[in-house]
mmCIF file of C-alpha atoms and ligand atoms in Angstrom:
data_model
loop_
_atom_site.group_PDB
_atom_site.id
_atom_site.type_symbol
_atom_site.label_atom_id
_atom_site.label_comp_id
_atom_site.label_asym_id
_atom_site.label_seq_id
_atom_site.Cartn_x
_atom_site.Cartn_y
_atom_site.Cartn_z
ATOM 1 C CA MET A 11 -13.055 10.889 -8.777
ATOM 2 C CA LYS A 12 -14.730 7.874 -7.226
ATOM 3 C CA LYS A 13 -11.744 6.126 -5.695
ATOM 4 C CA LEU A 14 -8.704 7.636 -4.105
ATOM 5 C CA VAL A 15 -6.077 4.901 -3.978
ATOM 6 C CA LEU A 16 -2.911 5.211 -1.907
ATOM 7 C CA ILE A 17 0.029 3.082 -2.922
ATOM 8 C CA GLY A 18 3.650 2.846 -1.832
ATOM 9 C CA TYR A 19 6.244 0.752 -0.077
ATOM 10 C CA MET A 20 5.746 -0.692 3.412
ATOM 11 C CA GLY A 21 6.193 1.993 6.025
ATOM 12 C CA CYS A 22 5.314 4.940 3.751
ATOM 13 C CA GLY A 23 2.197 5.719 5.813
ATOM 14 C CA LYS A 24 -0.626 4.538 3.532
ATOM 15 C CA SER A 25 -2.908 3.442 6.383
ATOM 16 C CA THR A 26 -2.299 6.503 8.578
ATOM 17 C CA ILE A 27 -2.677 9.001 5.736
ATOM 18 C CA SER A 28 -5.803 7.315 4.398
ATOM 19 C CA VAL A 29 -7.499 7.525 7.810
ATOM 20 C CA GLU A 30 -6.540 11.208 8.062
ATOM 21 C CA LEU A 31 -7.819 11.876 4.531
ATOM 22 C CA SER A 32 -11.043 10.097 5.363
ATOM 23 C CA LYS A 33 -11.606 12.505 8.282
ATOM 24 C CA VAL A 34 -10.800 15.585 6.233
ATOM 25 C CA LEU A 35 -12.695 14.599 3.071
ATOM 26 C CA HIS A 36 -15.569 12.747 4.797
ATOM 27 C CA ILE A 37 -15.110 9.764 2.516
ATOM 28 C CA PRO A 38 -15.057 6.199 3.903
ATOM 29 C CA VAL A 39 -11.755 4.372 3.920
ATOM 30 C CA VAL A 40 -11.101 0.732 3.115
ATOM 31 C CA ASP A 41 -7.814 -0.821 4.181
ATOM 32 C CA LEU A 42 -7.105 -3.810 1.934
ATOM 33 C CA ASP A 43 -4.986 -5.725 4.469
ATOM 34 C CA GLN A 44 -7.509 -5.101 7.219
ATOM 35 C CA VAL A 45 -10.410 -6.404 5.106
ATOM 36 C CA ILE A 46 -8.391 -9.514 4.156
ATOM 37 C CA GLU A 47 -7.579 -10.167 7.824
ATOM 38 C CA GLU A 48 -11.218 -9.734 8.847
ATOM 39 C CA LYS A 49 -12.590 -11.903 6.020
ATOM 40 C CA HIS A 50 -10.114 -14.694 6.613
ATOM 41 C CA LYS A 51 -10.037 -14.303 10.400
ATOM 42 C CA MET A 52 -6.241 -14.498 10.228
ATOM 43 C CA SER A 53 -3.374 -12.027 10.330
ATOM 44 C CA ILE A 54 -1.540 -11.325 7.040
ATOM 45 C CA GLN A 55 1.548 -12.903 8.620
ATOM 46 C CA LYS A 56 -0.440 -16.097 9.343
ATOM 47 C CA ILE A 57 -1.908 -16.172 5.799
ATOM 48 C CA PHE A 58 1.641 -15.978 4.355
ATOM 49 C CA GLU A 59 2.831 -18.718 6.723
ATOM 50 C CA THR A 60 -0.027 -21.166 6.291
ATOM 51 C CA LYS A 61 -1.304 -20.561 2.759
ATOM 52 C CA GLY A 62 1.677 -18.927 1.050
ATOM 53 C CA GLU A 63 2.245 -15.629 -0.717
ATOM 54 C CA LEU A 64 0.589 -16.675 -3.995
ATOM 55 C CA TYR A 65 -2.684 -17.356 -2.185
ATOM 56 C CA PHE A 66 -2.425 -13.948 -0.503
ATOM 57 C CA ARG A 67 -1.757 -12.230 -3.848
ATOM 58 C CA LYS A 68 -4.812 -13.898 -5.398
ATOM 59 C CA ILE A 69 -7.202 -12.774 -2.674
ATOM 60 C CA GLU A 70 -5.579 -9.335 -2.635
ATOM 61 C CA HIS A 71 -6.142 -9.031 -6.413
ATOM 62 C CA GLN A 72 -9.727 -10.244 -6.164
ATOM 63 C CA LEU A 73 -10.591 -7.776 -3.414
ATOM 64 C CA PHE A 74 -8.777 -4.876 -5.081
ATOM 65 C CA SER A 75 -10.545 -5.401 -8.420
ATOM 66 C CA GLU A 76 -13.928 -5.769 -6.683
ATOM 67 C CA LEU A 77 -13.367 -2.468 -4.877
ATOM 68 C CA ILE A 78 -12.264 -0.658 -8.051
ATOM 69 C CA GLN A 79 -15.395 -1.887 -9.842
ATOM 70 C CA ASN A 80 -17.650 -0.956 -6.922
ATOM 71 C CA TYR A 81 -19.494 2.282 -7.711
ATOM 72 C CA GLU A 82 -19.152 3.863 -4.280
ATOM 73 C CA THR A 83 -16.769 6.685 -3.487
ATOM 74 C CA MET A 84 -13.995 5.564 -1.155
ATOM 75 C CA ILE A 85 -10.379 5.854 -0.169
ATOM 76 C CA ILE A 86 -8.472 2.597 -0.627
ATOM 77 C CA SER A 87 -5.326 1.966 1.352
ATOM 78 C CA THR A 88 -3.415 -0.807 -0.418
ATOM 79 C CA GLY A 89 -0.657 -3.136 0.772
ATOM 80 C CA GLY A 90 2.905 -2.345 -0.290
ATOM 81 C CA GLY A 91 2.850 -5.089 -2.918
ATOM 82 C CA THR A 92 -0.659 -4.557 -4.301
ATOM 83 C CA PRO A 93 0.240 -2.721 -7.553
ATOM 84 C CA CYS A 94 3.030 -5.198 -8.315
ATOM 85 C CA TYR A 95 1.013 -8.404 -8.872
ATOM 86 C CA PHE A 96 -1.665 -9.719 -11.267
ATOM 87 C CA ASN A 97 -1.638 -6.505 -13.309
ATOM 88 C CA ASN A 98 -3.145 -4.542 -10.432
ATOM 89 C CA HIS A 99 -1.117 -1.553 -11.659
ATOM 90 C CA LEU A 100 -3.395 -1.432 -14.705
ATOM 91 C CA LEU A 101 -6.449 -1.114 -12.448
ATOM 92 C CA LEU A 102 -4.926 2.171 -11.268
ATOM 93 C CA GLN A 103 -5.635 3.504 -14.737
ATOM 94 C CA ASN A 104 -9.376 2.946 -14.397
ATOM 95 C CA GLN A 105 -11.273 6.176 -15.130
ATOM 96 C CA SER A 106 -12.832 6.284 -11.680
ATOM 97 C CA VAL A 107 -9.454 6.085 -9.905
ATOM 98 C CA PHE A 108 -7.157 8.837 -8.706
ATOM 99 C CA SER A 109 -4.071 7.235 -7.256
ATOM 100 C CA ILE A 110 -1.205 8.591 -5.214
ATOM 101 C CA TYR A 111 2.220 7.081 -4.752
ATOM 102 C CA LEU A 112 3.546 8.008 -1.312
ATOM 103 C CA LYS A 113 7.230 8.052 -2.183
ATOM 104 C CA GLY A 114 9.855 7.669 0.517
ATOM 105 C CA SER A 115 13.625 7.248 0.264
ATOM 106 C CA ILE A 116 15.307 4.003 1.305
ATOM 107 C CA ASP A 117 16.581 5.703 4.492
ATOM 108 C CA THR A 118 13.171 7.079 5.451
ATOM 109 C CA LEU A 119 11.426 3.753 4.854
ATOM 110 C CA TYR A 120 14.122 1.803 6.669
ATOM 111 C CA GLU A 121 14.047 4.118 9.704
ATOM 112 C CA ARG A 122 10.254 3.931 9.882
ATOM 113 C CA LEU A 123 10.111 0.175 9.419
ATOM 114 C CA LYS A 124 12.824 -0.307 12.062
ATOM 115 C CA LEU A 125 10.643 1.523 14.555
ATOM 116 C CA SER A 126 7.456 -0.266 13.565
ATOM 117 C CA GLU A 127 6.716 -3.942 14.013
ATOM 118 C CA ILE A 128 8.869 -5.584 11.359
ATOM 119 C CA SER A 129 7.770 -8.975 12.701
ATOM 120 C CA LYS A 130 4.259 -8.258 11.396
ATOM 121 C CA ARG A 131 5.548 -7.828 7.855
ATOM 122 C CA PRO A 132 6.144 -11.235 6.300
ATOM 123 C CA LYS A 133 8.412 -9.839 3.573
ATOM 124 C CA LEU A 134 10.837 -8.486 6.199
ATOM 125 C CA SER A 135 10.304 -10.542 9.327
ATOM 126 C CA ASN A 136 13.146 -13.036 8.778
ATOM 127 C CA LEU A 137 15.830 -10.400 8.077
ATOM 128 C CA ASN A 138 18.230 -8.775 10.517
ATOM 129 C CA LYS A 139 18.612 -4.986 10.454
ATOM 130 C CA SER A 140 21.459 -4.731 7.951
ATOM 131 C CA GLU A 141 19.871 -7.331 5.659
ATOM 132 C CA ALA A 142 16.594 -5.419 5.914
ATOM 133 C CA LYS A 143 18.107 -2.206 4.578
ATOM 134 C CA GLU A 144 19.688 -3.957 1.599
ATOM 135 C CA PHE A 145 16.450 -5.820 0.927
ATOM 136 C CA ILE A 146 14.403 -2.603 1.036
ATOM 137 C CA ALA A 147 16.794 -0.924 -1.413
ATOM 138 C CA LYS A 148 16.508 -3.729 -4.001
ATOM 139 C CA HIS A 149 12.831 -4.347 -3.445
ATOM 140 C CA LEU A 150 11.930 -0.669 -3.749
ATOM 141 C CA PHE A 151 13.908 -0.459 -6.986
ATOM 142 C CA GLU A 152 12.005 -3.459 -8.417
ATOM 143 C CA ARG A 153 8.658 -2.104 -7.337
ATOM 144 C CA SER A 154 9.088 1.513 -8.310
ATOM 145 C CA TYR A 155 8.122 0.715 -11.935
ATOM 146 C CA PHE A 156 4.651 -0.260 -10.701
ATOM 147 C CA TYR A 157 4.356 2.576 -8.178
ATOM 148 C CA HIS A 158 4.896 5.098 -10.950
ATOM 149 C CA PHE A 159 1.620 4.078 -12.564
ATOM 150 C CA ALA A 160 -0.008 6.331 -9.935
ATOM 151 C CA SER A 161 -1.756 9.516 -11.096
ATOM 152 C CA LYS A 162 0.474 11.611 -8.790
ATOM 153 C CA VAL A 163 3.575 11.156 -6.672
ATOM 154 C CA VAL A 164 3.781 12.750 -3.220
ATOM 155 C CA ALA A 165 7.176 12.775 -1.488
ATOM 156 C CA ILE A 166 6.921 11.866 2.190
ATOM 157 C CA ASN A 167 10.478 12.369 3.499
ATOM 158 C CA ASP A 168 10.603 14.707 6.524
ATOM 159 C CA LYS A 169 6.899 15.551 6.280
ATOM 160 C CA SER A 170 4.204 15.192 8.923
ATOM 161 C CA VAL A 171 0.911 13.370 8.415
ATOM 162 C CA VAL A 172 -0.865 16.749 8.316
ATOM 163 C CA GLN A 173 1.515 18.124 5.671
ATOM 164 C CA ILE A 174 1.092 15.067 3.452
ATOM 165 C CA THR A 175 -2.694 15.089 3.902
ATOM 166 C CA ASN A 176 -2.819 18.783 2.948
ATOM 167 C CA GLU A 177 -0.720 18.166 -0.142
ATOM 168 C CA ILE A 178 -3.075 15.423 -1.253
ATOM 169 C CA THR A 179 -6.216 17.485 -0.656
ATOM 170 C CA GLN A 180 -4.683 20.285 -2.727
ATOM 171 C CA LEU A 181 -4.063 17.830 -5.561
ATOM 172 C CA LEU A 182 -7.761 16.932 -5.451
ATOM 173 C CA ALA A 183 -8.984 20.530 -5.482
HETATM 174 C C1 S3P B 2 3.280 -6.314 1.693
HETATM 175 C C2 S3P B 2 2.933 -5.226 2.450
HETATM 176 C C3 S3P B 2 1.983 -5.309 3.564
HETATM 177 C C4 S3P B 2 1.026 -6.487 3.370
HETATM 178 C C5 S3P B 2 1.784 -7.738 3.117
HETATM 179 C C6 S3P B 2 2.687 -7.658 1.893
HETATM 180 C C7 S3P B 2 4.282 -6.144 0.609
HETATM 181 O O1 S3P B 2 1.248 -4.086 3.676
HETATM 182 O O2 S3P B 2 0.126 -6.252 2.323
HETATM 183 O O3 S3P B 2 2.546 -7.992 4.259
HETATM 184 O O4 S3P B 2 4.461 -7.057 -0.200
HETATM 185 O O5 S3P B 2 4.895 -5.048 0.537
HETATM 186 P P1 S3P B 2 1.894 -2.689 4.225
HETATM 187 O O6 S3P B 2 2.494 -1.988 3.052
HETATM 188 O O7 S3P B 2 0.710 -1.962 4.773
HETATM 189 O O8 S3P B 2 2.895 -3.065 5.261
#
């Protein structure tokens, strides 16, 4: 394995788990959203607002494919939509990639997103709480086709970061 790629819906813990895995496995981590924000000197929210989602998806695709083709070993934390655009799900099938879908239920994701900063997530920021839950349910259903292109699925409901990290390291052993 050269690339460990974490995918899953917003709020499933991709960034947190990838940082934890990086510590345990001593492999560098690259957070797609963070790199995009640094490169463009703008928050993801601002990129959506000023340049539009299509522009974001193009730069996300470009960066993701560059990273997959890069020969170095790394953990890649994707954005919630990454596998769902520009055939990025097919890049998950690259020989050098081992990918994990961090799968949460609608309730788990909703509860976590409610507690986190919804305003920083352009796909959710203009919804009230009840609209948000309905949106998550539909959106997750649409996206789950792409998420299931992952090499393995790890359920996250009611599990701690340590438990999830351990499960993933066992899958790699
Ligand atoms: C998105 C998820 C975000 C970020 C962007 C779009 C999505 O990442 O890439 O706001 O379409 O689900 P997180 O999953 O880290 O919130």
